[in-house]
Short mmCIF file of C-alpha atoms in Angstrom, two decimals:
data_model
loop_
_atom_site.label_atom_id
_atom_site.label_comp_id
_atom_site.label_asym_id
_atom_site.label_seq_id
_atom_site.Cartn_x
_atom_site.Cartn_y
_atom_site.Cartn_z
CA UNK A 1 28.81 17.88 -117.74
CA UNK A 2 29.64 20.96 -116.84
CA UNK A 3 26.53 22.78 -118.50
CA UNK A 4 24.51 20.95 -116.34
CA UNK A 5 26.08 21.35 -113.44
CA UNK A 6 25.67 25.54 -114.43
CA UNK A 7 21.89 24.61 -114.96
CA UNK A 8 21.79 22.95 -111.42
CA UNK A 9 22.95 26.09 -109.76
CA UNK A 10 20.45 28.24 -111.64
CA UNK A 11 17.53 25.88 -110.76
CA UNK A 12 18.70 25.80 -107.13
CA UNK A 13 19.24 29.91 -107.01
CA UNK A 14 15.88 30.82 -108.95
CA UNK A 15 13.89 28.62 -106.00
CA UNK A 16 16.06 30.04 -103.62
CA UNK A 17 15.07 33.22 -104.54
CA UNK A 18 11.47 33.29 -106.25
CA UNK A 19 8.98 32.29 -103.46
CA UNK A 20 4.87 31.74 -104.09
CA UNK A 21 2.91 33.01 -101.49
CA UNK A 22 -0.46 31.26 -102.91
CA UNK A 23 -1.28 28.90 -105.86
CA UNK A 24 -3.16 31.40 -108.30
CA UNK A 25 0.46 32.66 -109.54
CA UNK A 26 2.02 29.39 -109.58
CA UNK A 27 -1.28 28.66 -111.94
CA UNK A 28 -1.29 31.53 -114.02
CA UNK A 29 2.68 31.04 -115.08
CA UNK A 30 1.99 27.15 -115.54
CA UNK A 31 -0.99 27.95 -117.57
CA UNK A 32 0.83 29.90 -119.65
CA UNK A 33 3.33 28.06 -120.04
CA UNK A 34 1.62 25.00 -120.40
CA UNK A 35 0.12 26.22 -123.61
CA UNK A 36 3.39 28.23 -124.77
CA UNK A 37 4.93 24.99 -124.44
CA UNK A 38 2.15 23.36 -126.72
CA UNK A 39 1.86 26.27 -129.60
CA UNK A 40 5.89 26.29 -130.60
CA UNK A 41 5.88 22.35 -130.32
CA UNK A 42 3.09 21.44 -132.01
CA UNK A 43 1.92 24.07 -134.17
CA UNK A 44 4.71 25.98 -135.58
CA UNK A 45 5.69 23.00 -137.65
CA UNK A 46 2.51 23.98 -139.31
CA UNK A 47 3.22 27.39 -139.62
CA UNK A 48 6.66 27.06 -140.84
CA UNK A 49 7.71 26.76 -144.49
CA UNK A 50 9.89 23.05 -144.00
CA UNK A 51 7.35 22.02 -141.33
CA UNK A 52 9.59 22.54 -138.30
CA UNK A 53 9.45 22.88 -134.82
CA UNK A 54 10.70 26.07 -133.74
CA UNK A 55 11.37 24.93 -129.99
CA UNK A 56 13.16 21.70 -131.16
CA UNK A 57 15.47 24.03 -133.73
CA UNK A 58 15.78 26.80 -131.06
CA UNK A 59 16.50 24.17 -128.29
CA UNK A 60 19.38 22.03 -130.89
CA UNK A 61 20.72 24.94 -132.67
CA UNK A 62 19.83 23.99 -135.86
CA UNK A 63 17.91 20.49 -135.52
CA UNK A 64 19.12 16.84 -134.58
CA UNK A 65 21.54 15.13 -137.92
CA UNK A 66 20.31 15.27 -141.33
CA UNK A 67 21.50 11.70 -142.63
CA UNK A 68 20.24 8.45 -141.81
CA UNK A 69 21.09 6.78 -138.53
CA UNK A 70 22.89 3.87 -140.37
CA UNK A 71 25.05 6.07 -142.65
CA UNK A 72 26.11 7.77 -139.33
CA UNK A 73 26.81 4.90 -138.07
CA UNK A 74 29.56 4.17 -140.52
CA UNK A 75 30.74 7.87 -140.88
CA UNK A 76 30.34 9.97 -138.23
CA UNK A 77 31.76 12.82 -138.87
CA UNK A 78 30.11 13.53 -142.23
CA UNK A 79 28.96 17.00 -142.06
CA UNK A 80 25.01 15.59 -142.37
CA UNK A 81 25.75 13.71 -139.59
CA UNK A 82 26.37 16.76 -136.79
CA UNK A 83 23.90 17.77 -135.23
CA UNK A 84 23.13 21.48 -133.73
CA UNK A 85 24.78 21.95 -130.10
CA UNK A 86 21.87 22.16 -127.30
CA UNK A 87 21.31 25.41 -125.23
CA UNK A 88 22.79 26.14 -122.16
CA UNK A 89 19.25 26.97 -120.62
CA UNK A 90 18.66 22.97 -120.55
CA UNK A 91 19.55 19.59 -118.93
CA UNK A 92 21.37 17.14 -121.76
CA UNK A 93 21.76 13.72 -120.06
CA UNK A 94 22.80 11.52 -122.65
CA UNK A 95 20.92 8.23 -123.38
CA UNK A 96 22.21 5.23 -122.07
CA UNK A 97 22.05 1.79 -124.12
CA UNK A 98 20.87 3.58 -127.08
CA UNK A 99 23.85 2.64 -129.84
CA UNK A 100 22.72 5.62 -131.85
CA UNK A 101 24.02 8.00 -128.71
CA UNK A 102 22.64 11.05 -128.84
CA UNK A 103 21.14 12.49 -125.38
CA UNK A 104 18.22 13.56 -123.52
CA UNK A 105 16.50 16.98 -122.99
CA UNK A 106 14.76 18.77 -120.34
CA UNK A 107 14.79 22.87 -120.39
CA UNK A 108 15.19 24.51 -116.99
CA UNK A 109 11.73 25.85 -117.56
CA UNK A 110 10.24 22.21 -116.72
CA UNK A 111 12.02 22.41 -113.43
CA UNK A 112 11.67 25.94 -112.02
CA UNK A 113 7.73 26.14 -112.93
CA UNK A 114 6.45 23.16 -111.11
CA UNK A 115 9.36 23.73 -108.77
CA UNK A 116 7.54 26.75 -107.84
CA UNK A 117 4.95 24.71 -106.85
CA UNK A 118 6.79 22.12 -105.08
CA UNK A 119 8.50 24.84 -102.61
CA UNK A 120 5.40 26.54 -102.23
CA UNK A 121 3.49 22.77 -100.81
CA UNK A 122 6.73 22.07 -98.89
CA UNK A 123 6.67 25.77 -97.38
CA UNK A 124 2.95 25.29 -96.79
CA UNK A 125 3.14 21.74 -94.66
CA UNK A 126 6.57 23.11 -93.12
CA UNK A 127 4.22 26.67 -91.76
CA UNK A 128 1.76 24.04 -90.49
CA UNK A 129 4.48 21.74 -88.51
CA UNK A 130 6.06 24.78 -87.15
CA UNK A 131 2.51 26.43 -86.10
CA UNK A 132 1.93 23.00 -85.09
CA UNK A 133 4.64 23.04 -82.36
CA UNK A 134 4.18 26.22 -81.06
CA UNK A 135 0.37 25.77 -80.35
CA UNK A 136 1.45 22.51 -78.23
CA UNK A 137 1.19 20.00 -80.85
CA UNK A 138 3.24 17.16 -81.89
CA UNK A 139 3.89 19.45 -84.98
CA UNK A 140 3.11 16.37 -86.99
CA UNK A 141 1.19 17.41 -90.61
CA UNK A 142 -1.93 15.05 -91.19
CA UNK A 143 -3.17 14.85 -94.58
CA UNK A 144 -7.30 15.58 -94.89
CA UNK A 145 -7.72 15.11 -98.64
CA UNK A 146 -8.61 11.68 -98.09
CA UNK A 147 -11.30 12.24 -95.18
CA UNK A 148 -15.20 11.28 -95.39
CA UNK A 149 -18.07 13.27 -94.56
CA UNK A 150 -17.44 12.46 -91.05
CA UNK A 151 -14.32 13.67 -90.97
CA UNK A 152 -12.39 9.73 -90.47
CA UNK A 153 -9.63 8.47 -92.10
CA UNK A 154 -10.66 6.21 -94.86
CA UNK A 155 -8.05 3.50 -95.40
CA UNK A 156 -9.51 2.90 -99.03
CA UNK A 157 -11.91 5.27 -101.34
CA UNK A 158 -13.25 4.90 -105.02
CA UNK A 159 -11.56 7.97 -105.95
CA UNK A 160 -9.10 7.20 -108.68
CA UNK A 161 -6.11 10.07 -107.25
CA UNK A 162 -6.71 8.83 -103.76
CA UNK A 163 -3.54 6.75 -104.28
CA UNK A 164 -1.54 10.11 -104.95
CA UNK A 165 -2.67 11.70 -100.99
CA UNK A 166 -3.52 8.58 -98.81
CA UNK A 167 0.37 7.17 -99.97
CA UNK A 168 2.58 10.60 -98.27
CA UNK A 169 0.19 11.16 -95.49
CA UNK A 170 2.43 14.42 -94.04
CA UNK A 171 1.09 17.17 -96.33
CA UNK A 172 1.14 18.30 -100.22
CA UNK A 173 4.84 18.22 -100.74
CA UNK A 174 5.11 14.31 -101.26
CA UNK A 175 1.91 13.69 -103.35
CA UNK A 176 2.88 16.79 -105.32
CA UNK A 177 6.62 15.04 -105.86
CA UNK A 178 5.02 11.80 -106.82
CA UNK A 179 3.06 13.45 -109.44
CA UNK A 180 5.99 15.54 -111.15
CA UNK A 181 7.74 11.85 -111.13
CA UNK A 182 5.05 10.21 -113.07
CA UNK A 183 4.57 13.30 -115.32
CA UNK A 184 7.76 13.19 -116.36
CA UNK A 185 7.95 9.55 -117.21
CA UNK A 186 4.88 10.08 -119.25
CA UNK A 187 6.58 12.90 -120.98
CA UNK A 188 9.82 10.61 -121.89
CA UNK A 189 7.10 7.88 -122.99
CA UNK A 190 5.46 9.88 -125.56
CA UNK A 191 9.06 10.60 -127.27
CA UNK A 192 9.52 7.17 -127.47
CA UNK A 193 6.13 6.20 -128.75
CA UNK A 194 5.82 9.39 -131.26
CA UNK A 195 9.56 9.58 -132.26
CA UNK A 196 8.97 13.77 -131.52
CA UNK A 197 10.05 16.30 -128.94
CA UNK A 198 7.60 16.65 -126.48
CA UNK A 199 6.45 19.76 -124.48
CA UNK A 200 7.48 18.38 -120.98
CA UNK A 201 4.95 20.93 -119.10
CA UNK A 202 1.71 19.19 -121.59
CA UNK A 203 2.04 16.17 -119.04
CA UNK A 204 3.98 18.15 -115.72
CA UNK A 205 1.50 20.67 -115.48
CA UNK A 206 -1.33 18.73 -115.36
CA UNK A 207 -0.04 16.09 -112.96
CA UNK A 208 1.36 18.88 -110.88
CA UNK A 209 -0.99 21.52 -110.32
CA UNK A 210 -4.13 18.96 -110.89
CA UNK A 211 -2.91 16.65 -107.86
CA UNK A 212 -2.16 19.89 -105.49
CA UNK A 213 -5.90 21.38 -106.29
CA UNK A 214 -7.73 17.87 -106.11
CA UNK A 215 -6.09 17.60 -102.67
CA UNK A 216 -6.74 21.46 -101.57
CA UNK A 217 -10.35 20.23 -102.41
CA UNK A 218 -10.54 17.59 -100.77
CA UNK A 219 -9.10 18.91 -97.68
CA UNK A 220 -11.72 21.71 -97.65
CA UNK A 221 -8.32 24.36 -98.28
CA UNK A 222 -8.21 25.17 -101.88
CA UNK A 223 -9.69 28.80 -100.95
CA UNK A 224 -6.88 29.44 -98.14
CA UNK A 225 -4.30 28.05 -100.76
CA UNK A 226 -5.39 30.07 -104.27
CA UNK A 227 -5.82 33.30 -102.05
CA UNK A 228 -2.75 32.84 -99.83
CA UNK A 229 -2.51 30.27 -96.81
CA UNK A 230 -2.61 32.38 -93.45
CA UNK A 231 -0.13 29.90 -91.86
CA UNK A 232 2.74 30.79 -93.80
CA UNK A 233 2.07 34.34 -93.42
CA UNK A 234 1.75 34.09 -89.18
CA UNK A 235 4.87 31.07 -89.80
CA UNK A 236 7.00 34.39 -91.73
CA UNK A 237 5.85 36.40 -89.32
CA UNK A 238 7.14 34.62 -86.03
CA UNK A 239 10.58 33.67 -88.32
CA UNK A 240 11.36 36.90 -89.71
CA UNK A 241 9.65 39.25 -87.61
CA UNK A 242 6.13 41.82 -88.12
CA UNK A 243 6.49 43.39 -91.37
CA UNK A 244 6.69 47.36 -90.98
CA UNK A 245 2.49 48.40 -91.17
CA UNK A 246 1.56 52.06 -92.32
CA UNK A 247 -1.13 52.66 -89.66
CA UNK A 248 -2.24 51.61 -86.25
CA UNK A 249 -5.63 49.81 -87.94
CA UNK A 250 -3.16 47.86 -89.98
CA UNK A 251 -1.06 46.87 -87.39
CA UNK A 252 -4.73 45.55 -85.60
CA UNK A 253 -6.09 43.58 -88.28
CA UNK A 254 -2.38 41.77 -88.79
CA UNK A 255 -2.33 40.52 -85.39
CA UNK A 256 -6.00 39.67 -85.52
CA UNK A 257 -5.32 37.57 -89.09
CA UNK A 258 -2.03 35.85 -87.17
CA UNK A 259 -4.57 34.64 -84.12
CA UNK A 260 -6.69 33.24 -86.47
CA UNK A 261 -4.22 31.36 -88.09
CA UNK A 262 -2.82 30.12 -84.56
CA UNK A 263 -6.27 28.69 -83.92
CA UNK A 264 -6.47 27.01 -87.18
CA UNK A 265 -3.73 25.30 -86.40
CA UNK A 266 -4.58 24.44 -83.60
CA UNK A 267 -7.55 22.83 -84.92
CA UNK A 268 -5.98 21.06 -87.83
CA UNK A 269 -3.21 19.72 -85.42
CA UNK A 270 -5.91 18.45 -83.04
CA UNK A 271 -8.03 16.86 -85.54
CA UNK A 272 -4.42 15.09 -87.00
CA UNK A 273 -4.00 13.24 -83.57
CA UNK A 274 -7.49 12.03 -83.37
CA UNK A 275 -7.75 10.65 -86.81
#
């Protein structure tokens, strides 16, 4: 329990300190971690002498118990029934209702890396809300990912992913959070089906990153999200003050950029109120 509390504090501190300003950074980190997890869970058993996964062995400090579960049920203090202790860099969640006991493990990286994308989505939604309030709007954030060609909201769509963007009509954070929960559920189902450790990012990255990219593409905001939303920079300037500039030309460019961000926010707010 204490280890899990320390892990929770580390995740909160990391997400409070590190913030993304564009999804291209988060996409790069997630894709690198995606292939890293796959390699060390599925490929290393093919390269090691005894066919052991390096990731599982490192995470459990030697792997699970070597003896048969029925033997360990009779002789729990046998040397072969004592598995390794989990590292302090993961959550150890006890399995409730499992007669064999044990725990499920979730690495902190499986939380903080998708968490960077979730925090970015939250900042983007709140920045649009703040700029909408300042421009005289209601401050509501509209989700334009399920609009038809005329710009009107659609109640039904032929797209199989529309439930993610229409079930939470207040921006990106809600749908990406739903996608994270779905990816985590898929990872747990894979563990029980395959009876072996699974790289959680194998399921979390396509769900979270794919959902945000899809919604950004449908809303016409993908390029802005990829390069760094102007509305986030404008909101940061309003909340924390203008950053220092080297010369007057840079200052004029920054003011022009903020002005365009304000105009874009006002336009989005008007479209949201019309729909």
